Short mmCIF file of C-alpha atoms and ligand atoms in Angstrom, two decimals:
data_model
loop_
_atom_site.label_atom_id
_atom_site.label_comp_id
_atom_site.label_asym_id
_atom_site.label_seq_id
_atom_site.Cartn_x
_atom_site.Cartn_y
_atom_site.Cartn_z
CA MET A 1 2.46 11.54 8.42
CA ASN A 2 -1.10 12.67 7.64
CA GLU A 3 -3.93 11.08 9.59
CA VAL A 4 -7.24 10.98 7.73
CA LYS A 5 -10.43 10.00 9.52
CA LEU A 6 -13.53 9.09 7.52
CA ALA A 7 -16.97 8.21 8.84
CA VAL A 8 -19.26 6.11 6.64
CA LEU A 9 -22.80 7.02 7.64
CA GLY A 10 -26.27 6.25 6.33
CA GLY A 11 -29.48 4.34 6.96
CA GLU A 12 -29.69 0.71 8.00
CA GLY A 13 -28.73 -1.82 5.34
CA THR A 14 -27.64 0.75 2.76
CA GLY A 15 -24.30 -0.99 2.27
CA LYS A 16 -21.94 0.98 4.55
CA SER A 17 -19.98 -2.13 5.54
CA ALA A 18 -20.06 -3.50 1.99
CA LEU A 19 -18.51 -0.28 0.66
CA THR A 20 -15.90 -0.09 3.40
CA VAL A 21 -14.88 -3.73 3.07
CA ARG A 22 -14.88 -3.47 -0.73
CA PHE A 23 -12.44 -0.57 -0.52
CA LEU A 24 -10.21 -2.22 2.06
CA THR A 25 -10.12 -5.74 0.62
CA LYS A 26 -11.51 -5.35 -2.94
CA ARG A 27 -14.01 -8.07 -2.08
CA PHE A 28 -17.77 -8.07 -1.71
CA ILE A 29 -19.06 -10.17 1.13
CA GLY A 30 -22.85 -10.61 1.02
CA GLU A 31 -23.59 -10.37 4.73
CA TYR A 32 -21.83 -8.53 7.53
CA ALA A 33 -22.43 -8.65 11.25
CA SER A 34 -24.14 -5.32 11.83
CA ASN A 35 -24.43 -5.38 15.59
CA PHE A 36 -21.03 -3.88 16.29
CA GLU A 37 -19.18 -0.83 15.10
CA SER A 38 -15.68 -0.85 13.71
CA ILE A 39 -12.81 1.49 13.08
CA TYR A 40 -10.64 0.13 10.29
CA ASN A 41 -7.05 1.22 9.76
CA LYS A 42 -5.27 1.34 6.44
CA HIS A 43 -1.86 2.62 5.51
CA LEU A 44 -1.89 4.36 2.13
CA CYS A 45 0.56 6.01 -0.19
CA LEU A 46 -1.14 8.76 -2.19
CA GLU A 47 0.70 11.00 -4.63
CA GLY A 48 3.98 9.93 -3.07
CA LYS A 49 2.85 10.77 0.48
CA GLN A 50 2.27 8.29 3.27
CA LEU A 51 -0.96 8.51 5.18
CA ASN A 52 -2.76 6.66 7.88
CA LEU A 53 -6.46 6.19 7.17
CA GLU A 54 -9.10 5.38 9.75
CA ILE A 55 -12.60 4.47 8.58
CA TYR A 56 -15.45 4.39 11.04
CA ASP A 57 -18.30 2.03 10.16
CA PRO A 58 -21.03 2.51 12.76
CA CYS A 59 -23.38 0.06 14.35
CA SER A 60 -26.99 0.29 13.18
CA GLU A 61 -28.40 -0.36 16.63
CA PRO A 62 -28.08 3.00 18.40
CA GLN A 63 -28.07 1.45 21.90
CA LYS A 64 -24.92 -0.52 21.01
CA ALA A 65 -23.15 2.37 19.36
CA LYS A 66 -20.28 3.91 21.27
CA PHE A 67 -20.38 7.15 19.28
CA SER A 68 -23.30 9.54 19.18
CA LEU A 69 -23.72 11.40 15.91
CA THR A 70 -22.30 14.52 17.55
CA SER A 71 -19.03 12.80 18.39
CA GLU A 72 -18.79 11.30 14.90
CA LEU A 73 -19.22 14.76 13.45
CA HIS A 74 -16.33 16.03 15.53
CA TRP A 75 -14.12 13.00 15.09
CA ALA A 76 -14.22 12.72 11.30
CA ASP A 77 -12.36 14.82 8.72
CA GLY A 78 -14.61 13.57 5.93
CA PHE A 79 -17.91 11.79 5.48
CA VAL A 80 -19.21 9.13 3.12
CA ILE A 81 -23.01 9.41 3.29
CA VAL A 82 -24.67 6.34 1.87
CA TYR A 83 -28.22 5.70 0.69
CA ASP A 84 -29.76 2.83 -1.24
CA ILE A 85 -31.16 3.94 -4.60
CA SER A 86 -33.95 1.35 -4.23
CA ASP A 87 -35.06 2.72 -0.85
CA ARG A 88 -36.50 6.23 -0.66
CA SER A 89 -36.48 6.34 3.14
CA SER A 90 -32.71 5.85 3.12
CA PHE A 91 -32.43 8.96 0.91
CA ALA A 92 -34.43 10.99 3.44
CA PHE A 93 -32.06 9.73 6.15
CA ALA A 94 -29.02 10.71 4.07
CA LYS A 95 -30.51 14.17 3.53
CA ALA A 96 -30.99 14.64 7.28
CA LEU A 97 -27.36 13.60 7.88
CA ILE A 98 -26.07 16.08 5.30
CA TYR A 99 -28.13 18.90 6.81
CA ARG A 100 -26.71 18.00 10.21
CA ILE A 101 -23.14 18.07 8.92
CA ARG A 102 -23.68 21.39 7.15
CA GLU A 103 -25.57 22.97 10.07
CA PRO A 104 -23.66 26.11 11.18
CA GLN A 105 -23.05 24.99 14.79
CA THR A 106 -21.54 21.73 13.60
CA SER A 107 -19.51 23.05 10.73
CA HIS A 108 -18.12 26.07 12.55
CA CYS A 109 -17.43 24.91 16.08
CA LYS A 110 -13.94 23.62 15.47
CA ARG A 111 -13.61 23.93 11.71
CA THR A 112 -12.18 26.73 9.65
CA VAL A 113 -12.85 24.79 6.45
CA GLU A 114 -16.03 22.84 5.60
CA SER A 115 -15.77 19.07 5.95
CA ALA A 116 -15.37 16.98 2.81
CA VAL A 117 -18.54 15.02 2.10
CA VAL A 118 -19.45 12.54 -0.62
CA LEU A 119 -23.04 11.40 -1.12
CA VAL A 120 -23.17 7.84 -2.44
CA GLY A 121 -26.22 6.24 -4.04
CA ASN A 122 -25.37 2.57 -3.50
CA LYS A 123 -26.91 -0.59 -5.04
CA GLN A 124 -26.93 0.78 -8.56
CA ASP A 125 -27.25 -2.82 -9.74
CA LEU A 126 -30.84 -2.60 -8.43
CA CYS A 127 -31.76 0.24 -10.81
CA HIS A 128 -34.75 -1.76 -12.11
CA VAL A 129 -36.35 -1.16 -8.70
CA ARG A 130 -34.98 2.34 -8.30
CA GLU A 131 -36.89 4.72 -5.99
CA VAL A 132 -34.47 7.65 -6.03
CA GLY A 133 -33.51 9.34 -9.30
CA TRP A 134 -29.90 10.13 -10.17
CA GLU A 135 -30.84 13.84 -10.54
CA GLU A 136 -32.26 13.93 -7.01
CA GLY A 137 -29.01 12.65 -5.57
CA GLN A 138 -26.98 15.02 -7.72
CA LYS A 139 -29.12 18.01 -6.68
CA LEU A 140 -28.94 17.22 -2.96
CA ALA A 141 -25.17 16.94 -3.25
CA MET A 142 -24.75 20.12 -5.28
CA ASP A 143 -27.02 22.17 -3.00
CA ASN A 144 -24.91 21.14 -0.03
CA ARG A 145 -21.42 21.33 -1.54
CA CYS A 146 -20.87 17.57 -1.57
CA GLN A 147 -19.40 15.19 -4.13
CA PHE A 148 -21.87 12.72 -5.61
CA CYS A 149 -21.79 9.32 -7.22
CA GLU A 150 -23.96 6.28 -7.78
CA LEU A 151 -22.32 2.88 -7.68
CA SER A 152 -22.68 -0.71 -6.63
CA ALA A 153 -20.56 -2.11 -3.83
CA ALA A 154 -21.65 -5.53 -5.05
CA GLU A 155 -20.41 -5.14 -8.62
CA GLN A 156 -18.01 -2.21 -8.92
CA SER A 157 -14.71 -2.47 -7.12
CA LEU A 158 -12.94 0.24 -9.14
CA GLU A 159 -15.71 2.83 -8.71
CA VAL A 160 -15.70 2.25 -4.95
CA GLU A 161 -11.95 2.78 -4.85
CA VAL A 162 -12.17 5.95 -6.97
CA MET A 163 -14.87 7.35 -4.64
CA PHE A 164 -12.78 6.75 -1.48
CA ILE A 165 -9.59 8.11 -3.03
CA LYS A 166 -11.43 11.25 -4.14
CA ILE A 167 -12.79 11.99 -0.66
CA ILE A 168 -9.38 11.33 0.89
CA LYS A 169 -7.83 13.82 -1.55
CA ASP A 170 -10.53 16.36 -0.65
CA VAL A 171 -9.68 15.92 3.03
CA LEU A 172 -5.97 16.44 2.30
CA THR A 173 -6.81 19.61 0.34
CA ASN A 174 -8.80 20.83 3.36
CA PHE A 175 -5.81 20.15 5.62
CA LYS A 176 -3.70 22.41 3.40
CA LEU A 177 -6.35 25.15 3.38
CA LYS A 178 -6.61 25.01 7.18
CA GLU A 179 -2.84 25.27 7.44
CA LYS A 180 -2.88 28.40 5.25
CA ARG A 181 -5.67 30.04 7.21
CA ARG A 182 -4.09 29.41 10.61
CA PRO A 183 -2.20 32.53 11.72
CA SER A 184 1.29 31.23 12.38
CA GLY A 185 2.17 32.61 15.85
CA SER A 186 5.36 34.65 15.70
CA LYS A 187 5.14 35.51 11.99
CA SER A 188 1.70 37.07 12.37
CA MET A 189 2.86 38.96 15.48
CA VAL A 190 5.77 40.47 13.51
CA LYS A 191 3.34 41.39 10.75
CA LEU A 192 1.04 43.06 13.29
CA ILE A 193 3.88 45.06 14.89
CA ASN A 194 5.14 46.14 11.47
CA ASN A 195 1.67 47.21 10.42
CA VAL A 196 1.05 49.28 13.56
CA PHE A 197 4.48 50.91 13.95
CA GLY A 198 5.21 51.05 10.23
CA LYS A 199 2.08 53.08 9.63
CA ARG A 200 2.74 55.41 12.58
CA ARG A 201 6.23 56.15 11.42
CA LYS A 202 4.91 57.06 8.00
CA SER A 203 2.39 59.53 9.39
CA VAL A 204 4.97 61.40 11.60
N1 GTP B 301 -27.74 -5.61 -4.56
C1 GTP B 301 -26.86 -5.04 -3.75
N2 GTP B 301 -26.85 -5.36 -2.45
C2 GTP B 301 -25.92 -4.76 -1.67
C3 GTP B 301 -25.01 -3.81 -2.16
N3 GTP B 301 -24.25 -3.38 -1.13
C4 GTP B 301 -24.69 -4.03 -0.05
N4 GTP B 301 -25.70 -4.87 -0.37
C5 GTP B 301 -26.46 -5.75 0.51
O1 GTP B 301 -27.21 -4.95 1.40
C6 GTP B 301 -27.28 -5.57 2.68
C7 GTP B 301 -26.76 -4.61 3.74
O2 GTP B 301 -25.38 -4.39 3.49
P1 GTP B 301 -24.41 -3.89 4.65
O3 GTP B 301 -23.09 -3.61 4.05
O4 GTP B 301 -24.48 -4.82 5.82
O5 GTP B 301 -25.15 -2.54 4.99
P2 GTP B 301 -24.91 -1.61 6.27
O6 GTP B 301 -25.36 -0.26 5.88
O7 GTP B 301 -23.51 -1.75 6.78
O8 GTP B 301 -25.90 -2.30 7.26
P3 GTP B 301 -26.15 -1.97 8.83
O9 GTP B 301 -24.80 -1.93 9.49
O10 GTP B 301 -27.04 -3.08 9.27
O11 GTP B 301 -26.85 -0.67 8.82
C8 GTP B 301 -26.47 -6.85 2.59
O12 GTP B 301 -27.37 -7.90 2.33
C9 GTP B 301 -25.56 -6.63 1.38
O13 GTP B 301 -25.23 -7.83 0.74
C10 GTP B 301 -25.04 -3.49 -3.56
O14 GTP B 301 -24.27 -2.67 -4.09
N5 GTP B 301 -26.00 -4.14 -4.28
#
């Protein structure tokens, strides 16, 4: 069975827990205890395949967090990067997170395929006090090979579900790509021997 690990990251109060809980329970709960981190488990069936999903929702107080960003980056197969469209500083924070994920040392140390990332502009219901334009979010995402959407965890259950399902599918696609790129032990050895000796024989 496939194991998919997602980390939901972003600035304080952007709605990370609201999005996660909305996806898992279809409910919006106004306030969440934010002084502890959680890893949620969900069993899913996607396109006829069973998978085990883990979603990491971090703690906003760094001194209480068990993970450092570095370990989150290594743990997760995909990232949901959240900002609040009514809070410009949260967009700057999201940008820094995306740069960190896409930084060569991070993306290449154990990965043969780039991580799946979706940038989410949350609290779209607050668009009357918007500080970050839709185009800005879209551009940041495009420039860094991320998916992008704006939505409201408070008001849009379906959109939240679609966003999570999309990123999970992207992760599964990456798993397949990684599988293809991995040289499969004995087969590649046979290929190598054939190439070397095959060519020599031809030239004799
Ligand atoms: N208007 C509006 N408020 C939202 C939305 N999503 C979350 N909130 C509110 O934003 C506040 C923070 O939401 P959380 O889900 O706790 O955000 P968080 O990013 O997990 O917070 P920390 O863990 O403290 O960083 C809460 O008061 C939520 O009710 C949304 O889509 N619209």
